[in-house]
Coordinates of C-alpha atoms and ligand atoms in Angstrom, one line a residue:
X72 CA 5.0 -38.2 124.7
X73 CA 7.1 -35.0 126.5
X74 CA 7.3 -33.2 124.2
X75 CA 10.3 -30.7 123.3
X76 CA 10.8 -27.3 125.5
X77 CA 7.6 -24.6 125.2
X78 CA 8.7 -22.1 122.8
X79 CA 9.1 -18.9 124.0
X80 CA 5.2 -17.3 125.7
X81 CA 3.7 -15.0 122.3
X82 CA 1.3 -11.8 123.1
X83 CA -2.4 -12.1 121.7
X84 CA -3.9 -14.9 120.3
X85 CA -4.0 -14.0 117.0
X86 CA -0.2 -13.4 117.2
X87 CA 0.0 -17.1 117.4
X88 CA 0.0 -18.2 114.2
X89 CA 3.5 -18.5 114.1
X90 CA 3.4 -21.2 117.0
X91 CA 5.6 -24.6 116.1
X92 CA 3.2 -27.4 115.4
X93 CA 3.5 -30.2 118.0
X94 CA 2.7 -34.5 118.1
X95 CA 0.4 -34.6 114.8
X96 CA -1.6 -37.1 113.0
X97 CA 0.7 -39.2 111.1
X98 CA 0.3 -41.7 108.3
X99 CA 1.0 -45.1 110.7
X100 CA -1.3 -43.8 113.2
X101 CA -4.1 -44.0 111.0
X102 CA -4.2 -47.8 109.2
X103 CA -7.3 -47.0 107.1
X104 CA -6.9 -43.6 106.0
X105 CA -8.6 -42.9 103.5
X106 CA -7.2 -41.7 99.9
X107 CA -6.9 -37.6 99.8
X108 CA -8.7 -36.0 96.5
X109 CA -6.6 -33.4 95.4
X110 CA -7.3 -30.2 94.8
X111 CA -9.6 -28.1 97.1
X112 CA -12.1 -30.1 100.0
X113 CA -15.0 -31.3 99.3
X114 CA -17.9 -29.8 101.2
X115 CA -19.4 -32.0 103.7
X116 CA -22.8 -31.2 101.6
X117 CA -21.2 -32.3 98.3
X118 CA -19.6 -35.7 99.9
X119 CA -23.1 -36.2 100.7
X120 CA -24.6 -35.3 97.5
X121 CA -22.1 -38.5 95.9
X122 CA -22.9 -40.7 97.6
X123 CA -25.4 -43.7 96.8
X124 CA -26.6 -44.3 100.7
X125 CA -29.8 -42.3 100.8
X126 CA -28.7 -42.8 105.1
X127 CA -24.9 -41.5 104.5
X128 CA -26.1 -38.8 102.7
X129 CA -28.8 -38.4 105.7
X130 CA -25.9 -38.3 107.8
X131 CA -23.4 -36.8 106.3
X132 CA -26.0 -33.8 105.7
X133 CA -27.1 -34.0 109.4
X134 CA -23.1 -33.3 110.1
X135 CA -23.0 -31.3 108.2
X136 CA -26.0 -28.8 109.3
X137 CA -23.7 -28.8 113.0
X138 CA -20.3 -28.5 110.4
X139 CA -18.7 -24.8 110.8
X140 CA -17.9 -25.2 106.4
X141 CA -16.3 -27.9 105.1
X142 CA -13.3 -27.6 107.4
X143 CA -14.5 -29.8 110.3
X144 CA -17.3 -31.8 111.1
X145 CA -18.8 -31.2 114.5
X146 CA -21.3 -34.1 116.1
X147 CA -23.0 -33.6 119.3
X148 CA -23.0 -36.1 122.0
X149 CA -25.8 -35.2 124.7
X150 CA -24.2 -37.2 128.1
X151 CA -25.4 -37.5 131.6
X152 CA -27.3 -35.0 132.6
X153 CA -26.4 -31.9 130.6
X154 CA -22.8 -32.6 129.7
X155 CA -22.2 -32.4 125.8
X156 CA -19.6 -34.6 124.9
X157 CA -18.2 -33.0 120.7
X158 CA -17.1 -35.7 118.0
X159 CA -15.0 -33.9 115.5
X160 CA -14.2 -35.4 112.6
X161 CA -11.6 -33.8 109.7
X162 CA -12.9 -34.6 106.6
X163 CA -10.2 -34.6 104.5
X164 CA -8.2 -37.1 106.4
X165 CA -10.7 -38.7 108.1
X166 CA -9.7 -38.3 111.4
X167 CA -11.7 -38.8 114.1
X168 CA -11.3 -37.6 117.9
X169 CA -14.1 -37.1 120.6
X170 CA -13.7 -34.2 123.2
X171 CA -14.6 -34.1 126.6
X172 CA -16.3 -38.4 127.0
X173 CA -17.8 -38.0 130.0
X174 CA -19.0 -41.3 129.2
X175 CA -18.4 -44.3 126.8
X176 CA -21.9 -45.5 125.7
X177 CA -23.3 -42.1 123.7
X178 CA -20.2 -41.7 122.0
X179 CA -19.9 -45.2 120.9
X180 CA -23.4 -45.7 119.7
X181 CA -22.1 -42.5 117.5
X182 CA -19.5 -43.5 115.7
X183 CA -21.8 -46.6 115.2
X184 CA -24.3 -45.1 113.8
X185 CA -21.8 -43.1 111.5
X186 CA -19.2 -45.5 111.0
X187 CA -16.3 -43.5 112.0
X188 CA -13.6 -45.0 113.6
X189 CA -11.9 -43.0 116.9
X190 CA -8.2 -42.1 117.1
X191 CA -7.7 -39.1 119.5
X192 CA -9.7 -38.0 122.7
X193 CA -8.7 -34.5 123.7
X194 CA -9.4 -33.5 127.1
X195 CA -10.2 -30.4 128.4
X196 CA -9.6 -31.1 132.4
X197 CA -9.2 -33.3 134.6
X198 CA -13.1 -33.9 136.0
X199 CA -14.7 -37.0 135.7
X200 CA -17.8 -35.7 133.6
X201 CA -14.7 -35.0 130.9
X202 CA -12.4 -37.5 130.9
X203 CA -14.5 -40.3 132.4
X204 CA -13.9 -42.8 129.0
X205 CA -10.9 -41.9 128.5
X206 CA -9.3 -45.7 129.2
X207 CA -12.5 -47.4 128.2
X208 CA -12.2 -45.5 125.1
X209 CA -8.7 -46.4 124.3
X210 CA -8.7 -50.1 125.5
X211 CA -11.7 -50.4 122.8
X212 CA -9.7 -48.4 119.7
X213 CA -6.8 -49.9 119.5
X214 CA -3.5 -47.0 118.6
X215 CA -6.2 -44.2 120.5
X216 CA -4.0 -41.1 121.9
X217 CA -5.6 -39.2 124.8
X218 CA -4.6 -35.5 124.5
X219 CA -4.4 -33.3 126.8
X220 CA -3.5 -30.3 128.9
X221 CA 0.8 -30.5 130.4
X222 CA -0.6 -28.4 133.3
X223 CA -2.7 -30.8 134.6
X224 CA -1.1 -34.6 132.6
X225 CA -0.9 -35.8 135.9
X226 CA -4.8 -35.8 136.5
X227 CA -5.7 -37.3 133.1
X228 CA -6.0 -40.7 132.8
X229 CA -4.3 -42.5 130.1
X230 CA -2.5 -38.7 128.4
X231 CA -0.6 -39.7 125.4
X232 CA 0.7 -36.1 124.0
X233 CA 1.0 -33.2 126.3
X234 CA 0.1 -29.6 125.5
X235 CA -0.6 -26.3 126.4
X236 CA -0.5 -21.8 126.0
X237 CA 0.9 -21.4 122.6
X238 CA 1.2 -25.2 121.1
X239 CA -0.4 -26.1 117.6
X240 CA -1.7 -29.8 117.1
X241 CA -3.0 -31.0 114.2
X242 CA -6.1 -33.2 114.1
X243 CA -5.3 -34.9 110.2
X244 CA -5.0 -32.0 108.0
X245 CA -6.1 -29.0 110.7
X246 CA -4.3 -27.0 113.0
X247 CA -5.9 -27.0 116.4
X248 CA -4.1 -24.0 118.8
X249 CA -4.1 -23.9 122.5
X250 CA -4.7 -21.4 125.1
X251 CA -4.2 -22.4 128.9
X252 CA -7.5 -21.5 130.7
X253 CA -6.7 -21.8 134.1
X254 CA -9.0 -20.6 136.8
X255 CA -11.9 -23.3 136.7
X256 CA -9.1 -25.8 137.6
X257 CA -5.3 -25.8 137.6
X258 CA -4.7 -26.8 134.1
X259 CA -7.5 -26.4 132.4
X260 CA -7.0 -25.5 128.3
X261 CA -9.0 -24.3 125.4
X262 CA -8.8 -26.0 122.0
X263 CA -8.9 -23.9 118.9
X264 CA -9.4 -25.1 115.6
X265 CA -9.0 -21.6 113.7
X266 CA -9.7 -22.8 110.0
X267 CA -12.9 -23.8 111.3
X268 CA -13.6 -21.7 113.3
X269 CA -14.6 -23.7 116.3
X270 CA -13.7 -23.6 119.7
X271 CA -14.1 -26.5 122.4
X272 CA -13.5 -24.3 125.8
X273 CA -14.6 -27.0 127.8
X274 CA -15.7 -25.7 131.7
X275 CA -14.0 -22.1 131.1
X276 CA -16.6 -20.7 129.2
X277 CA -20.6 -21.3 128.7
X278 CA -23.1 -20.2 126.4
X279 CA -24.2 -17.2 128.8
X280 CA -22.0 -18.5 131.5
X281 CA -18.0 -18.8 132.7
X282 CA -16.7 -22.0 134.9
X283 CA -17.2 -22.0 138.3
X284 CA -13.5 -20.5 140.1
X285 CA -12.7 -24.6 141.4
X286 CA -8.6 -24.0 141.6
X287 CA -8.6 -20.4 140.9
X288 CA -9.1 -16.9 141.3
X289 CA -10.7 -13.7 139.8
X290 CA -7.3 -12.7 138.0
X291 CA -6.6 -15.9 137.0
X292 CA -9.6 -16.7 135.1
X293 CA -10.5 -13.3 133.5
X294 CA -6.5 -13.5 131.9
X295 CA -8.1 -17.0 130.9
X296 CA -11.5 -15.2 129.2
X297 CA -9.7 -12.7 127.9
X298 CA -7.3 -14.5 125.3
X299 CA -10.2 -15.9 123.8
X300 CA -12.6 -12.6 123.0
X301 CA -10.4 -11.3 121.0
X302 CA -11.1 -14.3 119.0
X303 CA -13.4 -13.7 115.8
X304 CA -17.2 -12.6 116.4
X305 CA -17.8 -15.5 113.8
X306 CA -16.4 -18.4 116.1
X307 CA -18.7 -20.7 117.3
X308 CA -18.6 -22.1 120.4
X309 CA -18.4 -25.8 121.7
X310 CA -18.8 -25.1 125.3
X311 CA -19.2 -28.5 127.6
X312 CA -22.5 -27.6 129.4
X313 CA -26.1 -26.8 128.8
X314 CA -26.7 -24.4 131.5
X315 CA -28.0 -21.6 128.9
X316 CA -31.0 -21.2 130.3
X317 CA -30.5 -20.7 134.4
X318 CA -26.9 -18.4 132.8
X319 CA -30.4 -16.5 131.0
X320 CA -32.2 -15.9 134.3
X321 CA -29.5 -14.4 136.4
X322 CA -27.9 -12.5 133.5
X323 CA -31.0 -10.5 132.5
X324 CA -31.4 -10.1 136.4
X325 CA -27.6 -8.0 135.9
X326 CA -28.0 -6.8 133.1
X327 CA -31.8 -5.9 132.1
X328 CA -31.8 -3.1 130.0
X329 CA -29.4 -4.9 128.0
X330 CA -31.6 -5.5 124.5
X331 CA -29.5 -8.0 123.1
X332 CA -29.9 -10.3 126.2
X333 CA -33.2 -9.9 126.5
X334 CA -33.5 -11.7 122.8
X335 CA -31.4 -14.4 123.3
X336 CA -32.9 -15.5 126.3
X337 CA -36.6 -15.6 124.6
X338 CA -34.4 -17.6 122.0
X339 CA -32.6 -19.5 124.8
X340 CA -36.8 -20.1 125.9
X341 CA -38.0 -20.9 123.1
X342 CA -35.7 -24.2 122.6
X343 CA -35.6 -25.7 125.7
X344 CA -39.4 -25.4 126.5
X345 CA -38.9 -27.7 122.6
X346 CA -35.7 -29.5 124.1
X347 CA -33.7 -28.1 121.6
X348 CA -29.5 -27.7 122.9
X349 CA -28.2 -24.3 122.8
X350 CA -24.5 -25.4 122.3
X351 CA -22.9 -23.9 120.3
X352 CA -23.3 -19.9 120.2
X353 CA -21.0 -17.6 118.7
X354 CA -18.6 -15.9 120.1
X355 CA -20.1 -12.6 119.2
X356 CA -23.1 -13.1 121.0
X357 CA -21.3 -13.8 123.8
X358 CA -19.3 -10.8 123.7
X359 CA -22.4 -8.4 123.7
X360 CA -24.9 -11.0 126.4
X361 CA -23.1 -12.9 128.7
X362 CA -22.3 -10.3 131.9
X363 CA -19.0 -12.8 132.3
X364 CA -17.3 -11.0 129.9
X365 CA -18.8 -7.5 130.1
X366 CA -17.1 -5.8 133.2
X367 CA -17.3 -3.0 131.8
X368 CA -21.1 -2.4 131.2
X369 CA -22.0 0.2 134.1
X370 CA -25.0 -1.4 134.2
X371 CA -23.5 -5.0 135.5
X372 CA -20.7 -3.2 137.7
X373 CA -23.9 -1.0 139.5
X374 CA -25.8 -5.3 139.9
X375 CA -22.9 -6.7 142.0
X376 CA -22.5 -3.3 143.4
X377 CA -18.4 -3.1 142.0
X378 CA -16.5 0.2 143.2
X379 CA -16.2 3.0 141.5
X380 CA -12.9 2.3 138.9
X381 CA -12.6 -1.7 140.0
X382 CA -10.6 -3.4 137.7
X383 CA -12.6 -5.8 135.0
X384 CA -11.2 -8.9 137.1
X385 CA -12.4 -7.4 140.2
X386 CA -15.7 -6.6 138.5
X387 CA -15.8 -10.7 136.3
X388 CA -15.0 -12.0 140.4
X389 CA -18.3 -9.9 141.7
X390 CA -20.4 -11.5 139.2
X391 CA -18.8 -14.7 139.4
X392 CA -20.1 -14.3 143.0
X393 CA -23.7 -13.0 142.3
X394 CA -23.9 -16.1 140.3
X395 CA -22.7 -18.2 143.2
X396 CA -25.1 -17.1 145.2
X397 CA -28.2 -16.4 142.7
X398 CA -31.4 -18.6 143.2
X399 CA -33.7 -17.5 139.8
Ligands
ZN269 ZN1 -15.8 -29.0 135.4

């Protein structure tokens, strides 16, 4: 679906409150849309408590444990060697999407376990470990729509809805905002559910890291990351890979005196030793400890040999190059 001409560019992320709405989730697209309760949305935990099935209650409670409040249920689906696919469900309408389906089998298994339908694929960028399941999921789920970056539409298999910077789209009753975040790829987008404080940055921002610059230069990627750093600190960052332990080794090498980072690395190492996931993280802890978001830090500047007075994008580029060559 081609959309009408884009709205005028808006300045910072918080000024996008007036962003126009595009696409959306029509009731015709969801034949089995459940009746909506009147009044306030039912918290996921309350839904679990009212269930007559203890198995369903346990599943709902598990979902609630990963949910940013009652606005959006988020389920982590490990895939391939280190990818995370995210299932997201807006509980009032039951609208359900999968973010960056690297492959089909683990997604189908999780949907079956929870008894969820699937209405949308949301893609952040064109890489195979993010769009690999698109066409097969379209075949398996009648009416499923693929939503992805307008700037990279030609490389998104099966794309139906094209989104770009400043666009707003709805998953059921919940608004999703879009940032163009080129750098890792030319057409990469980042998805943000402001009311749920949930961010899906794909391969743009990682826990303690950022994506490699395959199709962009440091100023481009720094501009993309800078769109995200102004979001609320309590935003959960659902990135697409479990790279955190390796990223932490690099981070402490360039920023050894950062106490918050040292403490975070210990937590990450402990979690990984137990086989636990380290994603999502909070944007606030990324701002405090992720060296790719801290080019103003004097110790990081010194570690990468930045020239005095170098602009932040230049220091960011030096940090990225140092990570590319890091063996730690
Ligand atoms: Zn990628």
